[in-house]
Amino acid sequence: MGLTQTQQDIVALLQKSKDILILPSSPIDGDCLGSSLSLYLVLKKLGKNVTVVAEEKIPHSYDFLPSIKAISETLDASQEFVISIDCRDHKVKNVRHEIQGNKVNIFVTPESGTIDKDHVSFENGAFKYDCIITVDAADPSQFGSIYENFPELLHLAPVINIDHHASNSSFGKINLVDIMAPSTTVLLLPIIEALGEKLMDEDVATLLLAGLITDTGSFQNPNTTPDAFAIAAKLIGFGARQQEIIRHIYKTKQLSQLRLWGRTLTKIQHDMKYKMVWSVLTKKDFDEIGASPDQTEGVIDELMSNAPNAEIIFLLKDKDGEVKSSIRTTTSSIDASELATMFDGGGHAQAAGFPMKGINIEEAEKQVLEKFRAFQSKRLHLGDHVEEIKEAGKQDTGREKQENVMQEIEPPQSGTPQQEVSSEPARIWWEADPKAPPSPVPASVSPASAPVVPAAVPATPEPAAPEPATPEPTPAQTPHPPAPPAPAPSPAPAPPPSPFPPPGPIEPTPNPTEPKPPPPPPPVV
């Protein structure tokens, strides 16, 4: 398939440029690194002067990437300052300069006469780069201190903006933005192939595949398209080292990172009414476990795996005096980038983030919960008022971690009533004493030759002690059929009906020589 017009424009600009600056986005991840370094290797092969600058610290999990050491931490954006003198009326005889303290004095001596100050002009020289490529960045603010210190940077040279975020502001001269692409590295593949067939090698393919794997969560995230698998197969065909990527990014963790994951899961909180799960990492957390905020990559995915019923999952972390957040959504009906824009952030449909400056992490948590709950209340038609949402926030923020306390209960003694330890209303049950005499057989089913003893009706006591049951009269006292069982106390349920037909009247024959068994003792409460 041929190149689009935008792709052709990018290829043409790269071919004629000599000094190229590449800026990956912040926070650093596998996609922006894979995009930056693959372009670096390809353009170096074409004989270009290429500089990659990322002032944010790069996580150690990416140390295996080819040419990772080529990334500079500082930007050399120096420009010459040009002083021009109109010499049409006065020829210059000599030029010299002196440095006196914090000043530079330039002395220009004409052959005759004097040079008027109106003949002198000043201007900045040409910028050292003739092309700037930004990768995986939706907005210039994602370049961090580089953009803060050099706000005019993107106006000094043509900018090629390559990205796949829906929130991209199209800030470049040429904007290649495809929100359906699973990663930025995928967008680079046709451009690299158009620049030269022999430019693709194992290292370039590995970098492109690293960006694809990390941005799709190893092909598990919803942004994994059929094309993603086809492109991955193509890159592996070029020699991409897929197992090396998996081993370093997903199977190798530092001890401090494992502790960080544990701390994050320990502090997990949930709000099932609004279907949210979140965790907060403070500076104290990082100091206590000896971890860095840059090691939180992948933690948000652990939260997702531990919150199957949540629709919004977010992580707040205290980093360099500001609060940074990562958001994930588990349903296509919630756009994570829409949530991020509430705080001037951005991202993808189900993965986004935002920074919060000039605020402590406790207040940040309160504000995020308030806005997200309001969003969910409207979406789920909960009809909550603003006061209810704020009250819910007061109950969450500043809350200490709760611990489950298991209470051991002594085993019940035989023959004594026991009270159930529960949050339900108190119940009392009875346990039979194995040494007690067996219950007498009801007269209605006993043989004619056996003495008839009325059946004892088991009482179902309630928390209040029941009155002792009064024994029924014996058959010798009542020549009529056995009286029905005495009704149980009012709160007790009626016994289930017997599946057998009711017995007819039986005239028992008492045996006066055999002693009668004593009636059962009343229950002890």
Short mmCIF file of N, CA and C in Angstrom, two decimals, residues 20-24 36-37 39-40 49-55 69-76:
data_model
loop_
_atom_site.label_atom_id
_atom_site.label_comp_id
_atom_site.label_asym_id
_atom_site.label_seq_id
_atom_site.Cartn_x
_atom_site.Cartn_y
_atom_site.Cartn_z
N ILE A 20 18.90 16.96 13.25
CA ILE A 20 17.54 16.58 13.67
C ILE A 20 17.51 16.37 15.18
N LEU A 21 16.51 16.97 15.81
CA LEU A 21 16.29 16.80 17.25
C LEU A 21 15.05 15.94 17.46
N ILE A 22 15.17 14.90 18.29
CA ILE A 22 14.05 14.00 18.59
C ILE A 22 13.67 14.17 20.06
N LEU A 23 12.39 14.41 20.32
CA LEU A 23 11.89 14.61 21.68
C LEU A 23 10.85 13.56 22.02
N PRO A 24 11.16 12.62 22.91
CA PRO A 24 10.12 11.68 23.39
C PRO A 24 9.25 12.36 24.44
N SER A 36 11.71 6.86 19.54
CA SER A 36 12.84 7.78 19.47
C SER A 36 14.11 7.07 19.00
N LEU A 37 14.40 5.93 19.62
CA LEU A 37 15.66 5.25 19.32
C LEU A 37 15.65 4.58 17.95
N LEU A 39 14.10 5.77 15.29
CA LEU A 39 14.38 6.88 14.37
C LEU A 39 15.84 7.31 14.46
N TYR A 40 16.39 7.31 15.66
CA TYR A 40 17.80 7.67 15.84
C TYR A 40 18.71 6.76 15.01
N ASN A 49 22.90 14.21 11.51
CA ASN A 49 23.28 14.51 12.89
C ASN A 49 22.01 14.46 13.74
N VAL A 50 21.95 13.50 14.64
CA VAL A 50 20.70 13.25 15.38
C VAL A 50 20.96 13.38 16.88
N THR A 51 20.06 14.07 17.55
CA THR A 51 20.13 14.23 19.01
C THR A 51 18.78 13.83 19.61
N VAL A 52 18.83 12.97 20.63
CA VAL A 52 17.62 12.58 21.36
C VAL A 52 17.76 13.11 22.79
N VAL A 53 16.76 13.87 23.24
CA VAL A 53 16.83 14.48 24.57
C VAL A 53 15.60 14.09 25.37
N ALA A 54 15.84 13.53 26.56
CA ALA A 54 14.76 13.22 27.51
C ALA A 54 15.29 13.57 28.89
N GLU A 55 14.80 14.65 29.46
CA GLU A 55 15.32 15.09 30.75
C GLU A 55 14.79 14.26 31.91
N LYS A 69 21.94 4.55 25.55
CA LYS A 69 22.90 5.52 26.07
C LYS A 69 23.00 6.76 25.18
N ALA A 70 22.40 6.71 24.01
CA ALA A 70 22.46 7.87 23.11
C ALA A 70 21.54 8.99 23.55
N ILE A 71 20.66 8.72 24.50
CA ILE A 71 19.71 9.74 24.95
C ILE A 71 20.40 10.70 25.91
N SER A 72 20.31 11.98 25.61
CA SER A 72 20.91 13.02 26.44
C SER A 72 19.89 13.53 27.45
N GLU A 73 20.39 13.97 28.60
CA GLU A 73 19.50 14.49 29.64
C GLU A 73 19.31 16.00 29.54
N THR A 74 20.14 16.67 28.77
CA THR A 74 20.03 18.13 28.64
C THR A 74 19.99 18.52 27.17
N LEU A 75 19.32 19.60 26.91
CA LEU A 75 19.18 20.12 25.55
C LEU A 75 20.13 21.28 25.35
N ASP A 76 20.95 21.16 24.32
CA ASP A 76 21.83 22.26 23.93
C ASP A 76 21.09 23.11 22.89
#
